[in-house]
Amino acid sequence: MLSSVHNWLAYVDFAVEHSDRLLVATLEHIEIIAFAIAIAVPIGVGLGFLITFDDRLATAVIWLAGVMMTVPSIALFGLLIPYFGIGAPSVIVALVLYTQLPVIRNTYVGLNDVDPAALEAGEAMGMTRLQLLRRVQLPIALPVIMAGVRNAVVILIGIATIGAFIGAGGLGDLLFDGISYVRTEMIVVTTVILSLLALAVDYAFSISEQLFRLNNGEQVESSATMRLLQRVIS
Amino acid sequence: MITFEHVTKQYADGTVAIEDVSFTVEEGTTTVLVGPSGCGKTTTMKLVNRLEDPTEGTVYRDGTPLSEFDRIDLRRNTGYVIQEIGLFDHMTVGENIATVPRLNGWDEDEIDARIDELLELMDLPPESYREQHPPELSGGQRQRVGVARALASDPDVLLMDEPFGALDPITRESLQDEFLKIQAELDTTILFVTHSIDEALKMGDRIAIFDVGEVVQYDTPQAILDEPKNEFVEDFIGSDRPLKKLKVTQVEDVMSPPTEEVATAGGVADATAPVQSDGGSTVSPLEPTDTALSALSRLVASEDGRLPVVEDGDVVGTVSDEDIRRSNAGDKP
Ligand SMILES: Nc1ncnc2c1ncn2[C@@H]1O[C@H](COP(=O)(O)OP(=O)(O)OP(=O)(O)O)[C@@H](O)[C@H]1O
Ligand SMILES: [Mg+2]
């Protein structure tokens, strides 16, 4: 009992004492992920859209993106270093590859989820292919795509830590230090930050996903937060 | 005006949906395409706004071959209620109706006014329906929104593919009646698809009866009932052809001139007063535009063999079951 209180204090002490380093590492971590997502989402959505035109291509692309996810991150970094060098660029490329499955798959599913009759009606009323995409398919697919991105970001927060192994920085640095110097408080505090980060991102995305659904007139089980948001918005 | 000239449509998989079809839809009239499932009705509609192009023959709009029109322009100028309605569930009813006006670049103010106007026309008060989403509506209400959406930019041509198909008989009947009223106010050329001969007889100025892939008879409802071209048409109309004829015949076409007794003083007031029927409910007097069928049904219920026909408070004629019988036999009285 006493020792656990003692531990808690040690963790808090550590967090306070190293707050600067923790903050810098957290920001670095977020930056890497933001970069990766900014690159990955347009690619994934684009591919997801393209494969709606060809079922066989769709199967192949989704399978490939799935295989991607099974390659261990360390191996992937190793394969990328010859092309992108040591450091953040290789890590970002790897992260982009890891997020393709959820983003492509959800885009594909979301776009295909549109009632064929609605598409036919749109075409019959004189919408061009692009107008159909923008006014009918995308609004319906957005919440589903959003769910894919949410999935991807949460995966990335974990995988990005391994990037520290090849000098990309971020919270992974502190984890590796903690392991090398056997400093439990360092490992625990970093892990807590990582988990909080993942939870916060997950929550933020789930809210935006629900907002998209509400905007489409779908029924959404409203949580307290949603009700608050709705009141703020209206 | 829409003209089909020896039009054949064969799909990529080899299915010949229609073969050598020719007919003309006059400006401002309603033509109903009727026939069994799979006979090519939807295909015929799709040819009119170039969702499909003919393999052989030509479709004209006001004398100009459709191939000379831009597909997109043509479609934005042609209202189309597709068979499955296809409302956009993620948009509100108002946004659904605004689709084509938006594509055509109308002002938001104009669009707003148009949405309200159409919702009123369709008997869906804008205050309660404008902001609803289609999944919240009943089947009949969705159909109305589909029709409103197709009418939004005041198209010259309106295509309606079984617009009242999936409805219960009562809702269907009332929508038909409402649409007949709306149709009278529009000068739109309408192509209407159904597989119900009753609906065709009720809605059409002209009817094209389809058998698999071909038009068997193209004529007015009266002419089709009077002279079915062959056994297929006869079977399609059914064994109650005489009754169907009564439905498309108006009282004024069968009535006799007013008789002495009703025309003399006092008789008029009597005849024009609401009639007390056996059930005790009040029935308004027969009008010249009522159907011969409703006249017959009143004759059957009434004790008199002859009923007065009243227009604007004046007796303009009388009708007996003999009058009706005579007209049904096909002889002109
Ligand atoms: N895109 C297509 N490709 C191949 N064949 C088609 C296509 N669309 C329709 N057909 C075929 O063409 C024929 C006519 O179809 P169409 O949809 O025009 O019939 P319909 O009279 O509207 O039938 P229903 O009353 O069931 O709606 C059918 O045999 C149908 O299977
Ligand atoms: Mg059809």
Coordinates of C-alpha atoms and ligand atoms in Angstrom, one line a residue:
Chain A
M1 CA 0.0 0.0 0.0
L2 CA 2.7 2.4 1.1
S3 CA 4.9 1.5 -1.8
S4 CA 2.2 2.0 -4.3
V5 CA 1.6 5.6 -3.0
H6 CA 5.3 6.0 -3.2
N7 CA 5.3 4.9 -6.8
W8 CA 2.5 7.3 -7.7
L9 CA 4.4 10.2 -6.3
A10 CA 7.5 9.1 -8.2
Y11 CA 5.5 9.1 -11.4
V12 CA 4.1 12.5 -10.7
D13 CA 7.6 13.8 -9.7
F14 CA 9.0 12.4 -13.0
A15 CA 6.2 14.0 -15.1
V16 CA 6.7 17.4 -13.5
E17 CA 10.5 17.3 -13.6
H18 CA 10.6 16.2 -17.2
S19 CA 7.5 18.1 -18.4
D20 CA 9.5 20.0 -21.1
R21 CA 10.9 16.8 -22.6
L22 CA 7.6 15.1 -22.4
L23 CA 5.8 18.0 -24.1
V24 CA 8.4 18.1 -26.9
A25 CA 8.2 14.4 -27.4
T26 CA 4.4 14.4 -27.4
L27 CA 4.3 17.2 -30.0
E28 CA 6.9 15.4 -32.2
H29 CA 4.7 12.3 -31.9
I30 CA 1.6 14.2 -33.0
E31 CA 3.5 15.9 -35.8
I32 CA 4.7 12.6 -37.3
I33 CA 1.2 11.1 -37.1
A34 CA -0.4 14.3 -38.5
F35 CA 2.0 14.2 -41.5
A36 CA 1.3 10.5 -42.1
I37 CA -2.4 11.0 -41.9
A38 CA -2.3 14.0 -44.2
I39 CA -0.6 12.0 -46.8
A40 CA -2.4 8.7 -46.2
V41 CA -6.0 9.8 -46.3
P42 CA -6.0 11.4 -49.8
I43 CA -4.2 8.4 -51.1
G44 CA -6.5 5.9 -49.4
V45 CA -9.7 7.7 -50.3
G46 CA -8.5 8.1 -53.9
L47 CA -7.7 4.4 -54.1
G48 CA -10.9 3.4 -52.4
F49 CA -12.8 5.5 -55.0
L50 CA -10.9 4.1 -57.9
I51 CA -11.5 0.5 -57.0
T52 CA -15.3 1.1 -56.9
F53 CA -15.0 0.8 -60.7
D54 CA -13.6 -2.7 -60.8
D55 CA -14.4 -5.5 -58.4
R56 CA -11.3 -7.6 -59.2
L57 CA -9.1 -4.6 -58.7
A58 CA -10.9 -3.9 -55.4
T59 CA -10.2 -7.4 -54.1
A60 CA -6.5 -7.2 -55.1
V61 CA -5.9 -3.7 -53.6
I62 CA -7.7 -4.5 -50.3
W63 CA -5.8 -7.8 -50.1
L64 CA -2.5 -6.0 -50.7
A65 CA -3.3 -3.4 -48.1
G66 CA -4.1 -6.2 -45.7
V67 CA -0.8 -7.9 -46.3
M68 CA 0.9 -4.6 -45.6
M69 CA -0.4 -4.6 -42.1
T70 CA 1.1 -8.0 -41.4
V71 CA 4.7 -6.8 -42.1
P72 CA 6.4 -6.1 -38.8
S73 CA 7.2 -2.4 -38.4
I74 CA 10.9 -2.9 -37.7
A75 CA 11.2 -4.9 -41.0
L76 CA 9.3 -2.3 -42.9
F77 CA 11.6 0.5 -41.5
G78 CA 14.6 -1.6 -42.6
L79 CA 13.2 -1.9 -46.1
L80 CA 12.5 1.8 -46.4
I81 CA 15.7 3.2 -45.0
P82 CA 17.7 2.6 -48.2
Y83 CA 15.2 4.9 -50.0
F84 CA 14.1 7.5 -47.4
G85 CA 17.1 7.5 -45.0
I86 CA 17.3 7.2 -41.3
G87 CA 14.7 9.3 -39.4
A88 CA 11.2 10.6 -39.7
P89 CA 10.7 10.3 -43.5
S90 CA 11.0 6.5 -43.5
V91 CA 8.7 6.3 -40.5
I92 CA 6.1 8.5 -42.1
V93 CA 6.2 6.4 -45.3
A94 CA 5.7 3.2 -43.2
L95 CA 2.9 4.8 -41.2
V96 CA 1.2 5.8 -44.5
L97 CA 1.4 2.2 -45.7
Y98 CA 0.0 0.9 -42.4
T99 CA -3.1 3.1 -42.6
Q100 CA -4.1 2.2 -46.1
L101 CA -6.2 -0.9 -45.2
P102 CA -8.7 0.9 -42.9
V103 CA -8.9 4.0 -45.1
I104 CA -9.2 2.2 -48.5
R105 CA -11.6 -0.4 -47.1
N106 CA -13.9 2.0 -45.4
T107 CA -13.9 4.4 -48.4
Y108 CA -14.8 1.4 -50.7
V109 CA -17.5 0.2 -48.4
G110 CA -18.9 3.7 -47.8
L111 CA -19.1 4.6 -51.5
N112 CA -20.7 1.3 -52.3
D113 CA -23.2 1.6 -49.5
V114 CA -25.1 4.2 -51.5
D115 CA -28.6 3.0 -52.7
P116 CA -28.2 2.2 -56.4
A117 CA -31.7 3.8 -57.0
A118 CA -30.4 7.1 -55.6
L119 CA -27.4 7.0 -58.0
E120 CA -29.8 6.2 -60.9
A121 CA -32.1 9.0 -59.9
G122 CA -29.1 11.4 -59.7
E123 CA -27.9 10.4 -63.2
A124 CA -31.5 10.7 -64.5
M125 CA -31.7 14.2 -63.2
G126 CA -28.5 15.2 -65.1
M127 CA -25.8 15.0 -62.5
T128 CA -22.3 14.4 -63.9
R129 CA -20.2 11.6 -62.5
L130 CA -18.3 14.1 -60.3
Q131 CA -21.5 15.8 -59.1
L132 CA -22.9 12.4 -58.1
L133 CA -19.7 11.7 -56.2
R134 CA -19.7 15.0 -54.4
R135 CA -23.4 15.4 -53.7
V136 CA -24.6 11.9 -53.2
Q137 CA -21.8 9.4 -52.6
L138 CA -19.3 11.3 -50.5
P139 CA -21.8 12.7 -48.0
I140 CA -23.2 9.2 -47.4
A141 CA -19.7 7.7 -47.3
L142 CA -18.1 10.3 -45.0
P143 CA -19.1 8.8 -41.7
V144 CA -17.8 5.4 -42.8
I145 CA -14.5 6.9 -44.1
M146 CA -14.2 8.8 -40.8
A147 CA -14.5 5.6 -38.9
G148 CA -11.6 4.2 -41.0
V149 CA -9.4 7.2 -40.3
R150 CA -10.2 7.0 -36.6
N151 CA -9.1 3.4 -36.7
A152 CA -6.0 4.3 -38.6
V153 CA -4.9 7.1 -36.2
V154 CA -5.3 4.9 -33.2
I155 CA -3.1 2.2 -34.8
L156 CA -0.5 4.8 -35.7
I157 CA -0.1 6.2 -32.2
G158 CA 1.2 2.9 -31.1
I159 CA 3.3 2.1 -34.2
A160 CA 4.9 5.5 -34.3
T161 CA 6.7 4.8 -31.0
I162 CA 8.8 2.2 -32.8
G163 CA 10.0 4.9 -35.2
A164 CA 12.2 6.2 -32.4
F165 CA 14.3 3.0 -33.1
I166 CA 15.4 4.6 -36.3
G167 CA 15.7 8.1 -35.0
A168 CA 12.4 9.6 -35.8
G169 CA 11.9 11.0 -32.3
G170 CA 8.6 11.2 -30.5
L171 CA 7.4 9.5 -27.4
G172 CA 9.1 6.3 -28.5
D173 CA 12.5 7.9 -27.5
L174 CA 11.4 8.0 -23.9
L175 CA 10.2 4.4 -24.0
F176 CA 13.5 3.3 -25.4
D177 CA 15.4 5.3 -22.8
G178 CA 13.2 3.9 -20.1
I179 CA 14.0 0.4 -21.2
S180 CA 17.8 1.0 -21.6
Y181 CA 18.2 2.7 -18.2
V182 CA 15.6 0.6 -16.5
R183 CA 13.5 3.6 -15.4
T184 CA 10.0 2.3 -14.7
E185 CA 8.5 5.7 -14.0
M186 CA 9.7 6.8 -17.5
I187 CA 8.0 3.9 -19.2
V188 CA 4.8 4.2 -17.2
V189 CA 4.4 8.0 -17.7
T190 CA 5.0 7.7 -21.4
T191 CA 2.6 4.9 -21.7
V192 CA -0.1 6.8 -19.9
I193 CA 0.4 9.8 -22.3
L194 CA 0.2 7.4 -25.3
S195 CA -3.0 5.9 -24.0
L196 CA -4.6 9.3 -23.2
L197 CA -3.6 10.5 -26.7
A198 CA -5.2 7.4 -28.3
L199 CA -8.4 7.8 -26.2
A200 CA -8.7 11.5 -27.0
V201 CA -8.2 11.0 -30.7
D202 CA -10.7 8.1 -30.7
Y203 CA -13.3 10.2 -28.9
A204 CA -12.8 13.3 -31.1
F205 CA -13.2 11.2 -34.2
S206 CA -16.3 9.4 -32.9
I207 CA -17.9 12.7 -32.3
S208 CA -17.2 14.0 -35.7
E209 CA -18.4 10.8 -37.2
Q210 CA -21.7 11.2 -35.4
L211 CA -21.9 14.8 -36.5
F212 CA -21.6 13.7 -40.1
R213 CA -24.3 11.1 -39.5
L214 CA -26.6 13.7 -37.9
N215 CA -26.0 16.0 -40.8
N216 CA -27.3 13.2 -43.1
G217 CA -30.4 12.9 -41.0
E218 CA -29.5 9.5 -39.6
Q219 CA -30.6 8.6 -36.1
V220 CA -27.7 8.7 -33.7
E221 CA -27.8 7.6 -30.1
S222 CA -27.0 10.8 -28.5
S223 CA -24.6 10.8 -25.6
A224 CA -24.4 13.7 -23.2
T225 CA -21.6 15.2 -25.2
M226 CA -23.5 15.0 -28.5
R227 CA -26.5 16.7 -26.9
L228 CA -24.2 19.5 -25.6
L229 CA -22.6 19.8 -29.1
Q230 CA -25.9 19.9 -30.8
R231 CA -27.0 22.7 -28.5
V232 CA -23.8 24.6 -29.1
I233 CA -24.2 24.2 -32.9
S234 CA -27.8 25.2 -33.0
Chain B
M1 CA -43.6 16.2 -78.6
I2 CA -41.8 12.9 -78.4
T3 CA -41.5 10.6 -81.4
F4 CA -40.2 7.1 -81.5
E5 CA -39.4 6.0 -85.1
H6 CA -38.6 2.3 -85.6
V7 CA -36.7 2.1 -82.3
T8 CA -34.9 -1.0 -81.3
K9 CA -32.9 -1.4 -78.1
Q10 CA -30.6 -4.3 -77.6
Y11 CA -28.6 -4.4 -74.3
A12 CA -24.9 -5.3 -74.3
D13 CA -25.7 -8.8 -73.0
G14 CA -27.9 -9.5 -76.1
T15 CA -31.3 -8.9 -74.6
V16 CA -33.6 -7.2 -77.0
A17 CA -35.7 -5.0 -74.7
I18 CA -37.8 -3.3 -77.4
E19 CA -38.0 -4.0 -81.1
D20 CA -39.1 -1.6 -83.9
V21 CA -41.3 0.6 -81.7
S22 CA -42.9 3.6 -83.2
F23 CA -45.3 6.1 -81.6
T24 CA -45.8 9.8 -81.0
V25 CA -46.6 11.6 -77.8
E26 CA -48.4 14.8 -78.5
E27 CA -47.4 18.0 -76.7
G28 CA -49.1 18.4 -73.4
T29 CA -50.8 15.0 -73.3
T30 CA -50.3 12.0 -71.1
T31 CA -49.3 8.7 -72.7
V32 CA -49.4 5.6 -70.6
L33 CA -47.1 2.7 -71.3
V34 CA -48.7 -0.5 -70.0
G35 CA -47.7 -4.1 -70.2
P36 CA -46.5 -7.1 -68.3
S37 CA -43.2 -7.1 -66.4
G38 CA -40.1 -7.1 -68.5
C39 CA -41.8 -6.0 -71.7
G40 CA -39.5 -2.9 -72.1
K41 CA -41.5 -0.1 -70.5
T42 CA -38.6 1.2 -68.4
T43 CA -36.2 0.9 -71.3
T44 CA -38.5 3.0 -73.4
M45 CA -38.5 5.7 -70.8
K46 CA -34.7 5.6 -70.5
L47 CA -34.4 6.2 -74.2
V48 CA -36.3 9.5 -73.8
N49 CA -33.6 11.2 -71.6
R50 CA -30.7 9.3 -73.1
L51 CA -30.0 7.1 -70.1
E52 CA -29.8 4.6 -72.9
D53 CA -29.4 5.1 -76.6
P54 CA -31.3 3.1 -79.3
T55 CA -29.4 0.4 -81.2
E56 CA -31.5 1.2 -84.2
G57 CA -34.1 3.9 -85.1
T58 CA -34.4 7.4 -83.8
V59 CA -36.1 9.1 -80.9
Y60 CA -37.0 12.8 -81.6
R61 CA -37.9 15.6 -79.3
D62 CA -39.9 18.2 -81.1
G63 CA -38.6 16.9 -84.4
T64 CA -34.9 17.0 -83.4
P65 CA -33.1 13.7 -83.0
L66 CA -32.0 13.2 -79.4
S67 CA -28.5 12.5 -80.5
E68 CA -28.2 16.2 -81.3
F69 CA -28.9 17.1 -77.6
D70 CA -26.3 17.2 -74.9
R71 CA -27.2 14.3 -72.5
I72 CA -26.8 16.4 -69.4
D73 CA -28.8 19.3 -70.7
L74 CA -31.5 17.0 -71.9
R75 CA -31.8 15.3 -68.5
R76 CA -32.0 18.5 -66.6
N77 CA -34.9 19.5 -68.8
T78 CA -36.7 16.2 -68.4
G79 CA -38.4 15.3 -65.1
Y80 CA -38.0 11.6 -64.3
V81 CA -39.5 9.7 -61.4
I82 CA -37.6 6.4 -61.6
Q83 CA -39.3 3.1 -60.8
E84 CA -37.6 2.9 -57.4
I85 CA -38.1 6.7 -56.7
G86 CA -34.5 7.0 -55.5
L87 CA -34.8 9.8 -53.1
F88 CA -31.6 11.0 -51.5
D89 CA -32.0 9.9 -47.9
H90 CA -29.1 12.0 -46.6
M91 CA -30.8 15.2 -47.8
T92 CA -33.9 16.8 -46.5
V93 CA -37.1 16.8 -48.5
G94 CA -36.4 20.4 -49.5
E95 CA -32.9 19.6 -50.7
N96 CA -34.2 16.7 -52.7
I97 CA -36.6 18.9 -54.5
A98 CA -33.9 21.5 -55.0
T99 CA -31.7 19.1 -56.9
V100 CA -32.3 20.1 -60.5
P101 CA -32.8 23.8 -59.9
R102 CA -29.4 23.8 -58.1
L103 CA -27.9 22.0 -61.0
N104 CA -29.4 24.5 -63.3
G105 CA -27.9 27.3 -61.2
W106 CA -31.1 29.0 -59.9
D107 CA -30.9 31.6 -57.1
E108 CA -31.4 30.3 -53.6
D109 CA -34.4 32.6 -53.2
E110 CA -36.1 31.2 -56.3
I111 CA -35.3 27.7 -55.2
D112 CA -36.8 28.3 -51.7
A113 CA -40.0 29.6 -53.2
R114 CA -40.2 26.7 -55.7
I115 CA -39.8 24.1 -52.9
D116 CA -42.6 25.6 -51.0
E117 CA -44.8 25.9 -54.0
L118 CA -44.3 22.2 -55.0
L119 CA -44.8 20.9 -51.5
E120 CA -48.1 22.8 -51.3
L121 CA -49.0 21.4 -54.7
M122 CA -48.3 17.9 -53.4
D123 CA -50.3 18.5 -50.3
L124 CA -47.3 18.2 -48.0
P125 CA -47.3 21.4 -45.9
P126 CA -43.8 22.9 -46.1
E127 CA -43.6 23.8 -42.4
S128 CA -43.8 20.2 -41.5
Y129 CA -42.1 18.4 -44.4
R130 CA -39.4 20.6 -45.8
E131 CA -36.8 19.7 -43.2
Q132 CA -37.7 16.0 -42.9
H133 CA -35.5 13.3 -44.3
P134 CA -37.1 10.7 -46.7
P135 CA -36.8 7.7 -44.3
E136 CA -39.1 9.5 -41.9
L137 CA -41.9 9.6 -44.5
S138 CA -44.6 7.1 -45.5
G139 CA -44.5 5.4 -48.9
G140 CA -47.2 7.7 -50.3
Q141 CA -45.4 10.8 -49.1
R142 CA -42.1 9.6 -50.6
Q143 CA -43.9 9.2 -53.9
R144 CA -45.1 12.7 -53.7
V145 CA -41.7 14.0 -53.0
G146 CA -40.4 12.0 -56.0
V147 CA -43.0 13.7 -58.2
A148 CA -42.2 17.1 -56.7
R149 CA -38.5 16.6 -57.3
A150 CA -39.2 15.7 -60.9
L151 CA -41.3 18.7 -61.5
A152 CA -38.9 21.1 -59.8
S153 CA -37.5 22.9 -62.7
D154 CA -40.7 22.9 -64.7
P155 CA -39.6 20.4 -67.3
D156 CA -41.2 20.2 -70.8
V157 CA -41.3 16.4 -70.5
L158 CA -42.1 14.3 -67.4
L159 CA -41.3 10.6 -67.2
M160 CA -43.0 8.6 -64.5
D161 CA -42.1 5.0 -64.0
E162 CA -44.8 3.3 -62.0
P163 CA -45.0 6.3 -59.7
F164 CA -47.8 4.8 -57.6
G165 CA -46.8 1.2 -58.0
A166 CA -45.8 0.2 -54.5
L167 CA -48.8 1.8 -52.7
D168 CA -51.9 0.3 -51.1
P169 CA -55.0 0.7 -53.3
I170 CA -56.5 3.5 -51.3
T171 CA -53.4 5.7 -51.2
R172 CA -52.8 4.9 -54.9
E173 CA -56.4 5.9 -55.8
S174 CA -56.1 9.2 -54.0
L175 CA -52.7 10.0 -55.5
Q176 CA -54.0 9.2 -58.9
D177 CA -56.9 11.6 -58.4
E178 CA -54.6 14.3 -57.1
F179 CA -52.2 13.9 -59.9
L180 CA -55.0 14.1 -62.5
K181 CA -55.8 17.5 -61.0
I182 CA -52.2 18.6 -61.1
Q183 CA -51.8 17.3 -64.6
A184 CA -54.7 19.5 -65.7
E185 CA -52.8 22.6 -64.5
L186 CA -49.5 21.6 -66.2
D187 CA -48.8 21.8 -69.9
T188 CA -46.2 19.1 -69.5
T189 CA -45.9 16.2 -71.9
I190 CA -46.1 13.1 -69.8
L191 CA -45.0 9.5 -70.3
F192 CA -46.4 7.3 -67.5
V193 CA -45.6 3.6 -67.0
T194 CA -47.8 1.2 -65.2
H195 CA -48.6 -2.5 -65.3
S196 CA -52.2 -1.9 -64.3
I197 CA -54.6 -1.5 -67.1
D198 CA -57.0 0.3 -64.7
E199 CA -54.4 2.9 -64.0
A200 CA -53.6 3.3 -67.6
L201 CA -57.3 3.8 -68.5
K202 CA -57.6 6.3 -65.8
M203 CA -54.5 8.4 -66.3
G204 CA -53.9 8.2 -70.1
D205 CA -55.0 10.4 -73.0
R206 CA -53.4 7.7 -75.0
I207 CA -52.3 4.2 -74.1
A208 CA -49.5 2.1 -75.6
I209 CA -50.0 -1.5 -74.8
F210 CA -46.7 -3.4 -74.7
D211 CA -46.3 -7.1 -75.3
V212 CA -42.7 -8.5 -74.9
G213 CA -40.6 -5.8 -76.7
E214 CA -43.3 -4.4 -79.0
V215 CA -46.2 -2.0 -78.9
V216 CA -49.3 -4.0 -79.8
Q217 CA -51.8 -1.2 -79.7
Y218 CA -51.5 2.6 -79.4
D219 CA -54.7 4.4 -79.0
T220 CA -57.1 6.4 -76.8
P221 CA -58.6 4.5 -73.8
Q222 CA -62.0 4.6 -75.5
A223 CA -60.7 3.1 -78.7
I224 CA -58.8 0.4 -76.9
L225 CA -61.9 -0.6 -75.0
D226 CA -64.1 -0.4 -78.1
E227 CA -61.8 -2.3 -80.4
P228 CA -59.1 -4.3 -78.8
K229 CA -56.7 -5.1 -81.6
N230 CA -56.1 -8.7 -80.8
E231 CA -56.5 -11.4 -78.2
F232 CA -53.5 -10.2 -76.2
V233 CA -55.1 -6.8 -75.7
E234 CA -58.4 -8.3 -74.9
D235 CA -56.9 -10.6 -72.3
F236 CA -54.9 -7.8 -70.9
I237 CA -58.1 -5.7 -70.5
G238 CA -59.8 -8.6 -68.8
S239 CA -63.3 -10.0 -68.8
D240 CA -64.8 -6.9 -67.2
R241 CA -64.3 -4.8 -70.3
P242 CA -67.9 -3.4 -70.2
L243 CA -67.4 -2.1 -66.7
K244 CA -64.0 -0.6 -67.6
K245 CA -65.7 1.2 -70.5
L246 CA -68.2 2.7 -68.1
K247 CA -65.3 4.1 -66.1
V248 CA -63.9 6.0 -69.0
T249 CA -67.3 7.1 -70.3
Q250 CA -68.8 10.4 -69.0
V251 CA -72.4 10.8 -68.2
E252 CA -72.7 13.6 -70.8
D253 CA -71.8 11.1 -73.5
V254 CA -74.7 8.8 -72.7
M255 CA -77.5 11.0 -71.3
S256 CA -80.8 11.7 -73.0
P257 CA -82.3 15.2 -73.2
P258 CA -84.2 16.4 -70.2
T259 CA -87.7 14.9 -70.0
E260 CA -90.9 17.0 -69.6
E261 CA -91.6 16.3 -66.0
V262 CA -88.2 17.1 -64.6
A263 CA -87.9 20.2 -66.8
T264 CA -91.2 21.7 -65.7
A265 CA -91.3 24.1 -62.9
G266 CA -90.7 22.6 -59.5
G267 CA -89.1 19.5 -60.9
V268 CA -85.8 21.3 -61.2
A269 CA -85.6 22.3 -57.6
D270 CA -86.5 18.8 -56.7
A271 CA -83.8 17.3 -58.9
T272 CA -81.1 19.6 -57.9
A273 CA -81.7 19.2 -54.2
P274 CA -79.3 16.7 -52.6
V275 CA -80.7 13.2 -52.9
Q276 CA -81.4 11.2 -49.8
S277 CA -79.9 7.7 -50.4
D278 CA -81.0 4.5 -48.8
G279 CA -78.2 4.6 -46.3
G280 CA -79.5 8.0 -45.2
S281 CA -76.4 9.9 -46.3
T282 CA -76.7 12.8 -48.7
V283 CA -75.5 12.3 -52.2
S284 CA -74.9 15.3 -54.5
P285 CA -76.7 15.0 -57.9
L286 CA -75.1 13.5 -61.0
E287 CA -72.9 15.8 -63.0
P288 CA -72.2 15.5 -66.7
T289 CA -68.5 14.8 -66.0
D290 CA -69.2 11.9 -63.6
T291 CA -68.4 8.4 -65.0
A292 CA -71.1 6.3 -66.5
L293 CA -70.1 3.7 -63.9
S294 CA -71.1 6.0 -61.0
A295 CA -74.4 6.8 -62.8
L296 CA -75.1 3.1 -63.1
S297 CA -74.2 2.4 -59.5
R298 CA -76.7 5.2 -58.4
L299 CA -79.3 3.8 -60.7
V300 CA -79.0 0.4 -59.1
A301 CA -79.4 1.9 -55.7
S302 CA -82.2 4.2 -56.6
E303 CA -85.9 3.5 -57.0
D304 CA -86.2 5.6 -60.1
G305 CA -85.3 4.2 -63.5
R306 CA -84.1 7.6 -64.7
L307 CA -81.9 10.1 -62.9
P308 CA -81.5 13.8 -63.6
V309 CA -78.1 15.2 -64.6
V310 CA -77.3 18.6 -63.1
E311 CA -74.8 21.2 -64.1
D312 CA -74.6 24.5 -62.2
G313 CA -78.1 24.0 -60.8
D314 CA -79.7 23.3 -64.1
V315 CA -80.9 19.9 -65.3
V316 CA -79.1 19.3 -68.5
G317 CA -80.2 15.8 -69.2
T318 CA -81.3 12.5 -67.7
V319 CA -79.8 9.1 -67.7
S320 CA -81.3 5.6 -67.4
D321 CA -79.7 2.2 -67.4
E322 CA -80.9 1.8 -71.0
D323 CA -78.9 4.8 -72.0
I324 CA -75.9 3.3 -70.4
R325 CA -76.5 -0.1 -71.9
R326 CA -76.9 1.4 -75.4
S327 CA -73.5 3.2 -75.2
N328 CA -71.8 0.2 -73.9
A329 CA -72.9 -1.9 -76.8
G330 CA -70.8 0.5 -78.9
D331 CA -73.7 2.1 -80.8
K332 CA -73.8 5.8 -80.8
P333 CA -77.2 6.9 -79.5
Ligands
LIG1 N1 -29.2 -2.8 -68.3 C1 -29.7 -4.0 -68.8 N2 -28.9 -4.9 -69.3 C2 -29.4 -6.0 -69.9 N3 -30.7 -6.3 -70.0 C3 -31.6 -5.4 -69.4 C4 -31.1 -4.2 -68.8 N4 -32.2 -3.5 -68.4 C5 -33.3 -4.2 -68.7 N5 -32.9 -5.4 -69.4 C6 -33.8 -6.4 -69.9 O1 -34.7 -5.8 -70.9 C7 -36.0 -6.3 -70.8 C8 -36.9 -5.1 -70.6 O2 -36.7 -4.5 -69.3 P1 -37.4 -3.2 -68.8 O3 -36.8 -2.9 -67.5 O4 -37.5 -2.2 -69.8 O5 -38.9 -3.9 -68.5 P2 -40.2 -3.2 -67.8 O6 -41.3 -3.3 -68.8 O7 -39.9 -1.9 -67.2 O8 -40.4 -4.3 -66.6 P3 -41.0 -4.0 -65.2 O9 -42.5 -3.9 -65.3 O10 -40.7 -5.3 -64.4 O11 -40.4 -2.8 -64.6 C9 -36.0 -7.3 -69.6 O12 -35.9 -8.6 -70.2 C10 -34.8 -6.9 -68.8 O13 -34.3 -8.1 -68.2
MG2 MG -39.7 -1.1 -65.3

